[in-house]
Amino acid sequence: MADGKNMYLDYNATTPVDPRVLAAMQPYWHEVFGNPHSRDHRYGWDAAEAVEASRAQVAALIGAAPHEIVFTSGGTESINQALRGLNYSTPNGRAGIITFAAEHEAVLATCRDLTVRWLVPHTTVPMLPDGSPCWTALQEALQHQPCCVVALMAANNETGDVYDVQRAARIAHEHGALLLCDAVQAAGKMLLDVRAMEVDMLALSAHKLYGPKGVGALYVRGGTQHIQLAPLLTGGGQECGLRSGTLNMPGIVGFGAACHWALREMAEATLQLGRHRDRLETALVSDLPDVSINGGRRDRLPNTSNLCFHGVEARALIRDMHEVCVSTRSACSSSSAGPSHVLKALGLSDDDAYSSIRFSVGRRTTDAEIDMAVEKVLRSVRKLRQLQSISY
Ligand code: PLP
């Protein structure tokens, strides 16, 4: 997506709403404005019908049944609801949470908070330098501490690494724990099937897949009757009592439409994203010395490339090539000062983590835009390296 000047290569931060999604949402601001919880008239029934149609579309994207989908305000809320809703009390004290070191802050910060407020034990399992989770450490952690839930994301938002969630789920289940999967970044970029993955809960967000911001879902295996969660929000008892509050009708309809198109166009989109990402990555890695790819290369989201420009400060690089809109890490933690916890978890030095940039292409990316971006990156890296060598 180039507006003539800027090149947007930060689709993992957020995506523009697809025009077809926008068109689907349009009637729900003004014409079909009923409250889906009004049971006594046509306006309410029409709205409720639209919510259920969207629920079915969201469920279809991940191979779930509609009654297993709870609408929320986004990925962060879904993750909070899953983690905060569980009961960690056991007759022998508190059961804990196990996460992996490269999880999103929505998971990690929530665990830290649960530890501070409710003394829920939280163990972080390390990642291996090839980007994969350390399974031995997971097994060990489960042997040492009673565990209520293990959290592993489907794909990493910074490196694009895709994880073996089914393996984590099986290990968790062997120890009587649940598996929560943050699929916010993976949804729409790869096929997801909650049955094959064997997950108990899974978080989704509409704005990462060309839907509107501020809407998402939590998949709960078997529905809320099956896995008991205490609600974060209480009130009118909407969403089977798990998420009170009048539903965000346009948002939910947009989310459903976004899932519909993502599923329908997945195969083509994946190929196109991969082609653009590889065009960018190959050009940068082959035309510049001292550039390395962060994360594992075997199993990656097709649209993501996290590159380390050794010896170049990423923030200076981003400032210099400011028309190339990329980021150093996830949007929510990009204002924090420390190095990326994801890259540190992969064993990068602080210097290399500070020299790394995430490029993420999307549906609107074009060859011409990639070529323009490559040219700018090459020019800026060469310039900054030259300036550095002069100042030495
Ligand atoms: N999890 C991952 C992996 C993400 O990339 C994000 C957003 O950046 C979130 C969770 C949070 O989702 P939301 O922005 O819908 O709250």
Tab-separated table of C-alpha atoms and ligand atoms in Angstrom:
chain	number	residue	atom	x	y	z
A	1	MET	CA	0.000	0.000	0.000
A	2	ALA	CA	1.841	3.044	-1.227
A	3	ASP	CA	0.159	6.457	-1.135
A	4	GLY	CA	2.698	7.798	-3.636
A	5	LYS	CA	5.167	8.615	-0.911
A	6	ASN	CA	4.876	6.199	1.989
A	7	MET	CA	5.239	2.440	1.790
A	8	TYR	CA	3.238	0.608	4.443
A	9	LEU	CA	5.086	-2.567	5.403
A	10	ASP	CA	3.694	-2.937	8.906
A	11	TYR	CA	0.644	-5.156	8.342
A	12	ASN	CA	1.386	-7.111	11.522
A	13	ALA	CA	0.650	-3.925	13.486
A	14	THR	CA	-2.722	-3.514	11.809
A	15	THR	CA	-4.432	-3.782	8.437
A	16	PRO	CA	-6.781	-1.449	6.566
A	17	VAL	CA	-10.438	-2.493	6.547
A	18	ASP	CA	-11.192	-4.369	3.328
A	19	PRO	CA	-13.743	-2.398	1.229
A	20	ARG	CA	-15.982	-5.510	1.099
A	21	VAL	CA	-15.890	-5.652	4.889
A	22	LEU	CA	-16.710	-1.963	5.110
A	23	ALA	CA	-19.666	-2.501	2.753
A	24	ALA	CA	-20.943	-5.372	4.914
A	25	MET	CA	-20.702	-3.168	8.038
A	26	GLN	CA	-22.408	-0.159	6.499
A	27	PRO	CA	-26.106	-1.044	7.166
A	28	TYR	CA	-25.415	-1.756	10.821
A	29	TRP	CA	-24.707	1.868	11.744
A	30	HIS	CA	-27.984	3.232	10.582
A	31	GLU	CA	-30.491	0.843	8.998
A	32	VAL	CA	-30.174	-2.370	10.987
A	33	PHE	CA	-29.496	-0.578	14.241
A	34	GLY	CA	-31.445	-2.825	16.627
A	35	ASN	CA	-30.016	-4.197	19.822
A	36	PRO	CA	-29.436	-7.915	19.217
A	37	HIS	CA	-30.592	-8.561	22.769
A	38	SER	CA	-34.049	-7.023	22.195
A	39	ARG	CA	-36.145	-10.161	21.997
A	40	ASP	CA	-39.524	-8.521	21.409
A	41	HIS	CA	-39.360	-6.979	17.952
A	42	ARG	CA	-38.095	-7.183	14.395
A	43	TYR	CA	-35.183	-4.747	14.942
A	44	GLY	CA	-33.759	-6.962	17.646
A	45	TRP	CA	-34.336	-10.162	15.693
A	46	ASP	CA	-32.611	-8.790	12.582
A	47	ALA	CA	-29.610	-7.701	14.594
A	48	ALA	CA	-29.434	-11.039	16.425
A	49	GLU	CA	-29.563	-12.871	13.102
A	50	ALA	CA	-26.618	-10.843	11.826
A	51	VAL	CA	-24.611	-11.585	14.995
A	52	GLU	CA	-25.218	-15.305	14.624
A	53	ALA	CA	-24.265	-15.233	10.940
A	54	SER	CA	-21.003	-13.506	11.892
A	55	ARG	CA	-20.385	-15.966	14.693
A	56	ALA	CA	-20.654	-18.779	12.141
A	57	GLN	CA	-18.176	-16.991	9.828
A	58	VAL	CA	-15.648	-16.514	12.633
A	59	ALA	CA	-16.088	-20.137	13.727
A	60	ALA	CA	-15.540	-21.359	10.146
A	61	LEU	CA	-12.159	-19.614	9.935
A	62	ILE	CA	-10.805	-21.786	12.751
A	63	GLY	CA	-12.860	-24.965	12.315
A	64	ALA	CA	-14.936	-24.306	15.441
A	65	ALA	CA	-18.660	-24.541	16.111
A	66	PRO	CA	-20.504	-21.200	16.384
A	67	HIS	CA	-21.476	-21.768	20.035
A	68	GLU	CA	-17.752	-21.936	20.897
A	69	ILE	CA	-17.183	-18.289	19.855
A	70	VAL	CA	-17.470	-15.431	22.365
A	71	PHE	CA	-17.204	-11.914	20.937
A	72	THR	CA	-14.847	-9.513	22.732
A	73	SER	CA	-13.187	-6.172	22.068
A	74	GLY	CA	-10.063	-7.755	20.555
A	75	GLY	CA	-7.088	-10.003	21.131
A	76	THR	CA	-6.025	-8.382	24.397
A	77	GLU	CA	-9.426	-8.818	25.976
A	78	SER	CA	-9.746	-12.409	24.746
A	79	ILE	CA	-6.399	-13.306	26.307
A	80	ASN	CA	-7.233	-11.473	29.539
A	81	GLN	CA	-10.608	-13.191	29.694
A	82	ALA	CA	-9.043	-16.613	29.234
A	83	LEU	CA	-6.248	-16.119	31.759
A	84	ARG	CA	-8.133	-14.119	34.376
A	85	GLY	CA	-11.283	-16.225	34.093
A	86	LEU	CA	-9.665	-19.494	35.169
A	87	ASN	CA	-9.737	-20.815	38.687
A	88	TYR	CA	-6.176	-21.367	39.903
A	89	SER	CA	-7.159	-22.592	43.384
A	90	THR	CA	-6.483	-26.222	44.181
A	91	PRO	CA	-6.730	-28.029	47.520
A	92	ASN	CA	-2.912	-27.834	47.684
A	93	GLY	CA	-2.510	-24.139	46.852
A	94	ARG	CA	-2.402	-22.294	43.557
A	95	ALA	CA	-1.911	-23.972	40.188
A	96	GLY	CA	0.186	-21.893	37.842
A	97	ILE	CA	0.500	-20.615	34.285
A	98	ILE	CA	3.268	-21.595	31.905
A	99	THR	CA	4.067	-19.340	28.987
A	100	PHE	CA	6.867	-19.221	26.468
A	101	ALA	CA	9.342	-16.370	26.487
A	102	ALA	CA	8.330	-15.042	23.056
A	103	GLU	CA	4.617	-14.567	23.813
A	104	HIS	CA	2.934	-11.217	23.238
A	105	GLU	CA	2.739	-8.753	26.132
A	106	ALA	CA	-1.029	-9.329	26.297
A	107	VAL	CA	-0.135	-12.752	27.699
A	108	LEU	CA	3.037	-11.916	29.615
A	109	ALA	CA	1.801	-8.747	31.325
A	110	THR	CA	-1.448	-10.460	32.297
A	111	CYS	CA	0.514	-13.298	33.893
A	112	ARG	CA	2.721	-10.821	35.773
A	113	ASP	CA	-0.393	-9.086	37.052
A	114	LEU	CA	-2.007	-12.361	38.135
A	115	THR	CA	1.168	-13.203	40.035
A	116	VAL	CA	1.269	-9.847	41.820
A	117	ARG	CA	-2.440	-9.704	42.649
A	118	TRP	CA	-3.353	-13.340	43.200
A	119	LEU	CA	0.003	-15.069	43.713
A	120	VAL	CA	-0.575	-17.249	40.652
A	121	PRO	CA	2.777	-18.922	39.921
A	122	HIS	CA	4.041	-18.065	36.437
A	123	THR	CA	6.847	-19.931	34.705
A	124	THR	CA	8.376	-18.743	31.463
A	125	VAL	CA	9.759	-21.463	29.233
A	126	PRO	CA	12.713	-20.471	27.026
A	127	MET	CA	12.862	-20.547	23.236
A	128	LEU	CA	15.662	-22.173	21.262
A	129	PRO	CA	17.900	-20.082	18.954
A	130	ASP	CA	16.181	-21.629	15.900
A	131	GLY	CA	12.995	-19.922	17.078
A	132	SER	CA	11.208	-23.033	18.359
A	133	PRO	CA	9.928	-23.581	21.915
A	134	CYS	CA	12.118	-25.623	24.266
A	135	TRP	CA	9.915	-28.687	24.771
A	136	THR	CA	12.190	-30.231	27.396
A	137	ALA	CA	11.870	-27.099	29.510
A	138	LEU	CA	8.084	-27.238	29.145
A	139	GLN	CA	8.042	-30.857	30.353
A	140	GLU	CA	10.295	-29.941	33.278
A	141	ALA	CA	8.178	-26.950	34.246
A	142	LEU	CA	5.050	-29.110	34.231
A	143	GLN	CA	6.729	-31.666	36.460
A	144	HIS	CA	7.772	-29.051	39.016
A	145	GLN	CA	4.631	-26.976	39.377
A	146	PRO	CA	0.931	-27.862	39.189
A	147	CYS	CA	-0.304	-26.014	36.131
A	148	CYS	CA	-3.736	-24.748	35.155
A	149	VAL	CA	-2.949	-23.404	31.689
A	150	VAL	CA	-0.112	-23.334	29.162
A	151	ALA	CA	-0.084	-20.466	26.651
A	152	LEU	CA	1.566	-20.738	23.255
A	153	MET	CA	0.869	-18.432	20.333
A	154	ALA	CA	0.164	-19.879	16.880
A	155	ALA	CA	2.613	-17.515	15.186
A	156	ASN	CA	4.937	-14.871	16.498
A	157	ASN	CA	4.039	-11.271	15.726
A	158	GLU	CA	7.668	-10.122	15.489
A	159	THR	CA	9.471	-12.942	13.674
A	160	GLY	CA	6.513	-14.701	12.044
A	161	ASP	CA	7.685	-18.045	13.505
A	162	VAL	CA	4.894	-20.605	13.481
A	163	TYR	CA	4.788	-22.872	16.525
A	164	ASP	CA	3.708	-26.461	17.019
A	165	VAL	CA	0.621	-25.713	19.097
A	166	GLN	CA	-0.706	-29.257	18.884
A	167	ARG	CA	2.466	-30.550	20.536
A	168	ALA	CA	2.129	-28.006	23.345
A	169	ALA	CA	-1.546	-28.916	23.786
A	170	ARG	CA	-0.755	-32.612	24.054
A	171	ILE	CA	1.959	-32.011	26.648
A	172	ALA	CA	-0.321	-29.668	28.608
A	173	HIS	CA	-3.186	-32.166	28.545
A	174	GLU	CA	-0.940	-35.004	29.759
A	175	HIS	CA	-0.446	-32.900	32.881
A	176	GLY	CA	-4.088	-31.941	33.267
A	177	ALA	CA	-3.548	-28.356	32.058
A	178	LEU	CA	-5.438	-26.415	29.397
A	179	LEU	CA	-3.856	-24.873	26.312
A	180	LEU	CA	-4.516	-21.238	25.427
A	181	CYS	CA	-3.428	-20.187	21.948
A	182	ASP	CA	-2.959	-16.555	20.921
A	183	ALA	CA	-3.795	-16.808	17.222
A	184	VAL	CA	-4.153	-13.055	16.694
A	185	GLN	CA	-1.271	-12.856	14.250
A	186	ALA	CA	-1.744	-16.233	12.576
A	187	ALA	CA	-5.445	-15.904	11.744
A	188	GLY	CA	-6.010	-15.082	8.112
A	189	LYS	CA	-2.374	-15.790	7.188
A	190	MET	CA	-2.406	-19.566	7.650
A	191	LEU	CA	-5.020	-22.276	8.021
A	192	LEU	CA	-6.107	-22.800	11.603
A	193	ASP	CA	-8.134	-25.724	12.848
A	194	VAL	CA	-8.865	-25.748	16.555
A	195	ARG	CA	-9.672	-29.475	16.503
A	196	ALA	CA	-6.396	-30.425	14.830
A	197	MET	CA	-4.475	-28.040	17.086
A	198	GLU	CA	-6.268	-29.566	20.108
A	199	VAL	CA	-6.443	-26.173	21.841
A	200	ASP	CA	-8.877	-25.352	24.627
A	201	MET	CA	-9.036	-21.605	24.071
A	202	LEU	CA	-7.880	-19.398	21.224
A	203	ALA	CA	-7.758	-15.613	20.850
A	204	LEU	CA	-8.571	-13.717	17.640
A	205	SER	CA	-8.616	-10.063	16.622
A	206	ALA	CA	-10.395	-8.540	13.606
A	207	HIS	CA	-7.984	-5.695	12.858
A	208	LYS	CA	-5.134	-8.032	11.907
A	209	LEU	CA	-7.201	-9.576	9.114
A	210	TYR	CA	-8.668	-6.549	7.344
A	211	GLY	CA	-11.540	-6.151	9.783
A	212	PRO	CA	-12.276	-3.220	12.117
A	213	LYS	CA	-10.347	-2.390	15.275
A	214	GLY	CA	-11.862	-3.038	18.696
A	215	VAL	CA	-13.472	-6.402	18.014
A	216	GLY	CA	-12.228	-9.943	18.489
A	217	ALA	CA	-13.227	-13.320	19.812
A	218	LEU	CA	-12.318	-16.001	22.268
A	219	TYR	CA	-12.833	-19.587	21.162
A	220	VAL	CA	-13.778	-21.806	24.097
A	221	ARG	CA	-13.720	-25.539	23.355
A	222	GLY	CA	-17.169	-27.003	23.832
A	223	GLY	CA	-18.539	-23.565	24.736
A	224	THR	CA	-18.699	-21.777	28.054
A	225	GLN	CA	-20.624	-24.650	29.638
A	226	HIS	CA	-17.646	-26.882	29.056
A	227	ILE	CA	-14.758	-24.694	30.217
A	228	GLN	CA	-15.871	-22.604	33.152
A	229	LEU	CA	-14.512	-19.063	33.073
A	230	ALA	CA	-15.361	-16.267	35.472
A	231	PRO	CA	-16.448	-13.234	33.406
A	232	LEU	CA	-14.319	-10.103	33.257
A	233	LEU	CA	-17.431	-8.021	32.602
A	234	THR	CA	-20.701	-8.602	34.420
A	235	GLY	CA	-24.059	-7.056	33.658
A	236	GLY	CA	-26.764	-8.164	31.242
A	237	GLY	CA	-25.265	-11.618	30.814
A	238	GLN	CA	-24.711	-11.415	27.053
A	239	GLU	CA	-22.474	-13.967	25.316
A	240	CYS	CA	-23.697	-16.797	27.586
A	241	GLY	CA	-22.886	-14.734	30.641
A	242	LEU	CA	-19.191	-14.483	29.815
A	243	ARG	CA	-19.146	-11.027	28.274
A	244	SER	CA	-21.855	-8.635	29.361
A	245	GLY	CA	-22.512	-5.474	27.389
A	246	THR	CA	-24.437	-4.644	24.230
A	247	LEU	CA	-22.626	-6.116	21.277
A	248	ASN	CA	-20.665	-3.990	18.835
A	249	MET	CA	-22.906	-4.738	15.851
A	250	PRO	CA	-20.968	-3.105	12.980
A	251	GLY	CA	-17.704	-4.427	14.399
A	252	ILE	CA	-18.987	-7.976	14.725
A	253	VAL	CA	-20.492	-7.970	11.238
A	254	GLY	CA	-17.188	-6.622	9.886
A	255	PHE	CA	-15.237	-9.266	11.775
A	256	GLY	CA	-17.452	-11.997	10.313
A	257	ALA	CA	-17.016	-10.633	6.782
A	258	ALA	CA	-13.245	-10.327	7.277
A	259	CYS	CA	-13.070	-13.983	8.354
A	260	HIS	CA	-15.205	-15.013	5.389
A	261	TRP	CA	-12.886	-13.327	2.872
A	262	ALA	CA	-9.725	-14.433	4.650
A	263	LEU	CA	-10.821	-18.062	4.475
A	264	ARG	CA	-11.998	-17.830	0.891
A	265	GLU	CA	-8.826	-16.184	-0.375
A	266	MET	CA	-6.292	-17.840	1.917
A	267	ALA	CA	-4.538	-20.008	-0.671
A	268	GLU	CA	-3.953	-17.199	-3.202
A	269	ALA	CA	-3.178	-14.618	-0.559
A	270	THR	CA	-0.564	-16.822	1.070
A	271	LEU	CA	1.236	-17.301	-2.221
A	272	GLN	CA	1.186	-13.598	-2.996
A	273	LEU	CA	2.339	-12.573	0.464
A	274	GLY	CA	5.183	-15.077	0.321
A	275	ARG	CA	6.266	-13.783	-3.074
A	276	HIS	CA	6.405	-10.186	-1.860
A	277	ARG	CA	8.128	-11.030	1.413
A	278	ASP	CA	10.731	-13.152	-0.381
A	279	ARG	CA	11.332	-10.443	-2.979
A	280	LEU	CA	12.078	-7.961	-0.202
A	281	GLU	CA	14.129	-10.326	1.934
A	282	THR	CA	16.198	-11.754	-0.895
A	283	ALA	CA	17.069	-8.299	-2.199
A	284	LEU	CA	18.128	-6.976	1.209
A	285	VAL	CA	20.066	-10.047	2.284
A	286	SER	CA	21.883	-10.396	-1.030
A	287	ASP	CA	22.615	-6.717	-1.689
A	288	LEU	CA	23.861	-5.803	1.784
A	289	PRO	CA	26.624	-7.398	3.834
A	290	ASP	CA	25.937	-8.293	7.476
A	291	VAL	CA	22.214	-8.753	7.346
A	292	SER	CA	20.686	-11.783	9.020
A	293	ILE	CA	17.170	-13.148	9.325
A	294	ASN	CA	15.840	-13.410	12.863
A	295	GLY	CA	13.844	-16.455	13.874
A	296	GLY	CA	13.435	-19.836	12.272
A	297	ARG	CA	13.181	-19.948	8.524
A	298	ARG	CA	11.414	-23.261	8.112
A	299	ASP	CA	7.981	-22.458	9.384
A	300	ARG	CA	7.144	-18.776	9.148
A	301	LEU	CA	4.129	-16.646	8.390
A	302	PRO	CA	4.333	-15.875	4.668
A	303	ASN	CA	4.240	-12.107	5.173
A	304	THR	CA	6.835	-11.485	7.888
A	305	SER	CA	10.560	-10.854	7.746
A	306	ASN	CA	12.545	-9.758	10.777
A	307	LEU	CA	15.986	-8.608	9.739
A	308	CYS	CA	19.052	-7.636	11.710
A	309	PHE	CA	21.180	-4.960	10.031
A	310	HIS	CA	24.274	-5.588	12.106
A	311	GLY	CA	25.928	-2.456	13.417
A	312	VAL	CA	23.062	-0.148	12.415
A	313	GLU	CA	20.707	1.255	15.020
A	314	ALA	CA	17.195	0.288	13.900
A	315	ARG	CA	15.543	3.455	15.175
A	316	ALA	CA	18.055	5.626	13.308
A	317	LEU	CA	17.439	3.558	10.198
A	318	ILE	CA	13.657	3.901	10.510
A	319	ARG	CA	14.043	7.670	10.961
A	320	ASP	CA	16.301	7.955	7.941
A	321	MET	CA	14.057	5.951	5.607
A	322	HIS	CA	10.888	7.354	7.154
A	323	GLU	CA	8.708	6.733	4.096
A	324	VAL	CA	9.206	3.005	4.659
A	325	CYS	CA	6.675	2.329	7.405
A	326	VAL	CA	8.008	-0.580	9.440
A	327	SER	CA	8.605	-1.218	13.105
A	328	THR	CA	11.168	-2.561	15.499
A	329	ARG	CA	8.681	-4.792	17.321
A	330	SER	CA	4.981	-5.098	18.138
A	331	ALA	CA	3.049	-1.844	17.947
A	332	CYS	CA	1.947	-2.025	21.599
A	333	SER	CA	5.493	-2.237	22.936
A	334	SER	CA	7.211	-0.056	20.317
A	335	SER	CA	7.348	2.882	22.726
A	336	SER	CA	9.188	0.911	25.404
A	337	ALA	CA	12.899	1.474	25.675
A	338	GLY	CA	14.388	-1.991	26.136
A	339	PRO	CA	15.345	-4.438	23.411
A	340	SER	CA	12.605	-6.711	22.029
A	341	HIS	CA	11.906	-9.531	24.494
A	342	VAL	CA	11.147	-11.802	21.538
A	343	LEU	CA	14.552	-11.301	19.945
A	344	LYS	CA	16.261	-11.597	23.327
A	345	ALA	CA	14.394	-14.893	23.834
A	346	LEU	CA	15.987	-16.130	20.604
A	347	GLY	CA	19.410	-15.376	22.025
A	348	LEU	CA	20.206	-12.121	20.209
A	349	SER	CA	22.574	-9.685	21.912
A	350	ASP	CA	21.131	-6.301	22.931
A	351	ASP	CA	23.051	-4.706	20.051
A	352	ASP	CA	21.588	-7.094	17.474
A	353	ALA	CA	18.093	-6.742	18.916
A	354	TYR	CA	18.436	-2.943	18.661
A	355	SER	CA	19.547	-3.382	15.029
A	356	SER	CA	16.516	-5.406	13.970
A	357	ILE	CA	13.441	-4.377	12.017
A	358	ARG	CA	10.185	-6.186	11.331
A	359	PHE	CA	8.852	-5.935	7.771
A	360	SER	CA	5.341	-7.265	7.248
A	361	VAL	CA	3.681	-7.191	3.848
A	362	GLY	CA	-0.051	-7.359	3.195
A	363	ARG	CA	-2.803	-7.709	0.643
A	364	ARG	CA	-2.226	-4.299	-0.893
A	365	THR	CA	1.547	-4.617	-1.191
A	366	THR	CA	2.807	-4.416	-4.778
A	367	ASP	CA	6.061	-5.360	-6.508
A	368	ALA	CA	6.713	-1.697	-7.233
A	369	GLU	CA	6.305	-0.822	-3.572
A	370	ILE	CA	8.697	-3.575	-2.512
A	371	ASP	CA	11.273	-2.358	-5.035
A	372	MET	CA	10.930	1.236	-3.810
A	373	ALA	CA	11.267	0.094	-0.204
A	374	VAL	CA	14.338	-2.015	-1.002
A	375	GLU	CA	15.987	0.954	-2.679
A	376	LYS	CA	15.341	3.170	0.351
A	377	VAL	CA	16.539	0.579	2.855
A	378	LEU	CA	19.728	-0.088	0.868
A	379	ARG	CA	20.456	3.620	0.607
A	380	SER	CA	19.848	4.308	4.300
A	381	VAL	CA	21.800	1.306	5.608
A	382	ARG	CA	24.782	2.176	3.402
A	383	LYS	CA	24.608	5.809	4.470
A	384	LEU	CA	24.399	5.020	8.199
A	385	ARG	CA	27.199	2.477	8.005
A	386	GLN	CA	29.374	4.966	6.161
A	387	LEU	CA	28.676	7.699	8.719
A	388	GLN	CA	29.555	5.281	11.488
A	389	SER	CA	32.845	4.328	9.878
A	390	ILE	CA	33.729	8.038	9.532
A	391	SER	CA	32.933	8.743	13.170
A	392	TYR	CA	35.238	5.932	14.354
B	1	PLP	N1	-1.458	-11.021	20.354
B	1	PLP	C1	-0.672	-10.783	19.298
B	1	PLP	C2	0.258	-11.849	18.818
B	1	PLP	C3	-0.705	-9.547	18.670
B	1	PLP	O1	0.099	-9.303	17.625
B	1	PLP	C4	-1.592	-8.559	19.166
B	1	PLP	C5	-1.619	-7.206	18.558
B	1	PLP	O2	-0.621	-6.660	18.211
B	1	PLP	C6	-2.414	-8.870	20.261
B	1	PLP	C7	-2.315	-10.106	20.828
B	1	PLP	C8	-3.397	-7.876	20.784
B	1	PLP	O3	-4.533	-7.821	19.956
B	1	PLP	P1	-5.501	-6.527	19.959
B	1	PLP	O4	-4.746	-5.432	19.282
B	1	PLP	O5	-6.723	-6.959	19.200
B	1	PLP	O6	-5.818	-6.242	21.377
